[in-house]
C-alpha cells in the first residue's frame, strides 16, 4: 500500500485536472518512465476519491497544487507523503 501511495504522489504532481476522462475511465500520466506519457485505466472508486479531494481542496490546474496554485516539486510531495505514512528515513 505504501508503495502505491508513493508512486501516486510522484506522478500526481504531473496530473492536470483535464487529464482525467471519467466517462472513459482513463487517466493520462505525463512524463512517466523514459519521459513518456501513458494512458491508464482508473477504477470508479479512485474517481470517487479524486472527486472528494477536488471538492475539498479546489485545485485550479494541477491535481496536486501548492497554496499559490503552482505545481508542487516532486521532492516536496514525496516528503509530505512519506511523513504521512510515518516511514523511516
PDB file of C-alpha atoms in Angstrom:
ATOM      1  CA  UNK A   1       0.000   0.000   0.000  1.00  0.00           C
ATOM      2  CA  UNK A   2       2.759   2.452   0.914  1.00  0.00           C
ATOM      3  CA  UNK A   3       4.484   1.813  -2.412  1.00  0.00           C
ATOM      4  CA  UNK A   4       1.260   2.606  -4.277  1.00  0.00           C
ATOM      5  CA  UNK A   5       0.786   5.869  -2.387  1.00  0.00           C
ATOM      6  CA  UNK A   6       4.385   6.928  -3.074  1.00  0.00           C
ATOM      7  CA  UNK A   7       4.007   6.006  -6.756  1.00  0.00           C
ATOM      8  CA  UNK A   8       0.855   8.129  -6.993  1.00  0.00           C
ATOM      9  CA  UNK A   9       2.479  11.017  -5.129  1.00  0.00           C
ATOM     10  CA  UNK A  10       5.411  11.128  -7.509  1.00  0.00           C
ATOM     11  CA  UNK A  11       3.190  11.012 -10.574  1.00  0.00           C
ATOM     12  CA  UNK A  12       0.337  13.022  -9.113  1.00  0.00           C
ATOM     13  CA  UNK A  13       2.233  16.268  -9.426  1.00  0.00           C
ATOM     14  CA  UNK A  14       2.109  15.934 -13.215  1.00  0.00           C
ATOM     15  CA  UNK A  15      -1.633  15.295 -13.405  1.00  0.00           C
ATOM     16  CA  UNK A  16      -3.719  18.197 -14.591  1.00  0.00           C
ATOM     17  CA  UNK A  17      -7.415  18.455 -13.868  1.00  0.00           C
ATOM     18  CA  UNK A  18      -8.066  17.946 -17.590  1.00  0.00           C
ATOM     19  CA  UNK A  19      -6.029  14.700 -17.713  1.00  0.00           C
ATOM     20  CA  UNK A  20      -8.886  12.588 -16.421  1.00  0.00           C
ATOM     21  CA  UNK A  21     -11.732  11.271 -18.517  1.00  0.00           C
ATOM     22  CA  UNK A  22     -14.350   9.903 -16.194  1.00  0.00           C
ATOM     23  CA  UNK A  23     -16.633   8.671 -18.987  1.00  0.00           C
ATOM     24  CA  UNK A  24     -13.870   6.508 -20.453  1.00  0.00           C
ATOM     25  CA  UNK A  25     -12.381   5.649 -17.068  1.00  0.00           C
ATOM     26  CA  UNK A  26      -8.873   6.683 -18.109  1.00  0.00           C
ATOM     27  CA  UNK A  27      -6.166   8.963 -16.815  1.00  0.00           C
ATOM     28  CA  UNK A  28      -3.279  10.484 -18.754  1.00  0.00           C
ATOM     29  CA  UNK A  29       0.042  10.280 -16.900  1.00  0.00           C
ATOM     30  CA  UNK A  30       2.559  12.743 -18.288  1.00  0.00           C
ATOM     31  CA  UNK A  31       6.331  12.359 -18.109  1.00  0.00           C
ATOM     32  CA  UNK A  32       6.323   8.776 -16.927  1.00  0.00           C
ATOM     33  CA  UNK A  33       9.113   6.279 -17.356  1.00  0.00           C
ATOM     34  CA  UNK A  34      11.553   7.421 -20.044  1.00  0.00           C
ATOM     35  CA  UNK A  35       9.631  10.729 -20.096  1.00  0.00           C
ATOM     36  CA  UNK A  36       6.756   9.092 -21.980  1.00  0.00           C
ATOM     37  CA  UNK A  37       3.103   9.740 -21.357  1.00  0.00           C
ATOM     38  CA  UNK A  38       0.810   6.848 -20.545  1.00  0.00           C
ATOM     39  CA  UNK A  39      -2.921   6.295 -20.565  1.00  0.00           C
ATOM     40  CA  UNK A  40      -4.036   4.151 -17.642  1.00  0.00           C
ATOM     41  CA  UNK A  41      -7.427   2.780 -16.611  1.00  0.00           C
ATOM     42  CA  UNK A  42      -8.843   4.114 -13.351  1.00  0.00           C
ATOM     43  CA  UNK A  43     -11.483   2.455 -11.205  1.00  0.00           C
ATOM     44  CA  UNK A  44     -14.740   4.105 -10.226  1.00  0.00           C
ATOM     45  CA  UNK A  45     -13.595   4.083  -6.575  1.00  0.00           C
ATOM     46  CA  UNK A  46     -10.448   6.068  -7.429  1.00  0.00           C
ATOM     47  CA  UNK A  47     -12.549   8.631  -9.328  1.00  0.00           C
ATOM     48  CA  UNK A  48     -14.825   8.963  -6.296  1.00  0.00           C
ATOM     49  CA  UNK A  49     -11.810   9.635  -4.047  1.00  0.00           C
ATOM     50  CA  UNK A  50     -10.418  12.107  -6.583  1.00  0.00           C
ATOM     51  CA  UNK A  51     -13.775  13.919  -6.634  1.00  0.00           C
ATOM     52  CA  UNK A  52     -13.749  14.106  -2.832  1.00  0.00           C
ATOM     53  CA  UNK A  53     -10.247  15.576  -2.965  1.00  0.00           C
ATOM     54  CA  UNK A  54     -11.228  18.143  -5.608  1.00  0.00           C
ATOM     55  CA  UNK A  55     -14.312  19.251  -3.685  1.00  0.00           C
ATOM     56  CA  UNK A  56     -12.214  19.699  -0.519  1.00  0.00           C
ATOM     57  CA  UNK A  57      -9.150  21.447  -1.989  1.00  0.00           C
ATOM     58  CA  UNK A  58     -10.478  23.061  -5.203  1.00  0.00           C
ATOM     59  CA  UNK A  59      -7.345  22.773  -7.352  1.00  0.00           C
ATOM     60  CA  UNK A  60      -7.433  25.069 -10.391  1.00  0.00           C
ATOM     61  CA  UNK A  61      -4.979  23.496 -12.847  1.00  0.00           C
ATOM     62  CA  UNK A  62      -2.882  20.760 -11.258  1.00  0.00           C
ATOM     63  CA  UNK A  63      -4.439  17.878  -9.339  1.00  0.00           C
ATOM     64  CA  UNK A  64      -1.912  18.442  -6.531  1.00  0.00           C
ATOM     65  CA  UNK A  65      -1.181  22.153  -6.143  1.00  0.00           C
ATOM     66  CA  UNK A  66       0.635  24.305  -3.647  1.00  0.00           C
ATOM     67  CA  UNK A  67      -1.189  27.044  -1.784  1.00  0.00           C
ATOM     68  CA  UNK A  68      -0.172  29.507  -4.516  1.00  0.00           C
ATOM     69  CA  UNK A  69      -1.816  27.390  -7.233  1.00  0.00           C
ATOM     70  CA  UNK A  70       1.509  26.321  -8.681  1.00  0.00           C
ATOM     71  CA  UNK A  71       2.701  22.800  -9.277  1.00  0.00           C
ATOM     72  CA  UNK A  72       4.487  21.156  -6.350  1.00  0.00           C
ATOM     73  CA  UNK A  73       8.048  19.916  -6.692  1.00  0.00           C
ATOM     74  CA  UNK A  74       8.237  16.117  -6.596  1.00  0.00           C
ATOM     75  CA  UNK A  75      10.616  16.149  -3.620  1.00  0.00           C
ATOM     76  CA  UNK A  76       8.116  18.135  -1.541  1.00  0.00           C
ATOM     77  CA  UNK A  77       5.197  15.851  -2.401  1.00  0.00           C
ATOM     78  CA  UNK A  78       7.297  12.782  -1.616  1.00  0.00           C
ATOM     79  CA  UNK A  79       8.334  14.270   1.742  1.00  0.00           C
ATOM     80  CA  UNK A  80       4.718  15.031   2.700  1.00  0.00           C
ATOM     81  CA  UNK A  81       3.510  11.546   1.765  1.00  0.00           C
ATOM     82  CA  UNK A  82       6.461   9.910   3.479  1.00  0.00           C
ATOM     83  CA  UNK A  83       5.732  11.875   6.658  1.00  0.00           C
ATOM     84  CA  UNK A  84       2.045  10.979   6.443  1.00  0.00           C
ATOM     85  CA  UNK A  85       2.924   7.301   6.176  1.00  0.00           C
ATOM     86  CA  UNK A  86       5.443   7.668   9.034  1.00  0.00           C
ATOM     87  CA  UNK A  87       8.108   5.889   7.033  1.00  0.00           C
ATOM     88  CA  UNK A  88      11.660   5.831   8.386  1.00  0.00           C
ATOM     89  CA  UNK A  89      14.205   7.982   6.531  1.00  0.00           C
TER      90      UNK A  89
END
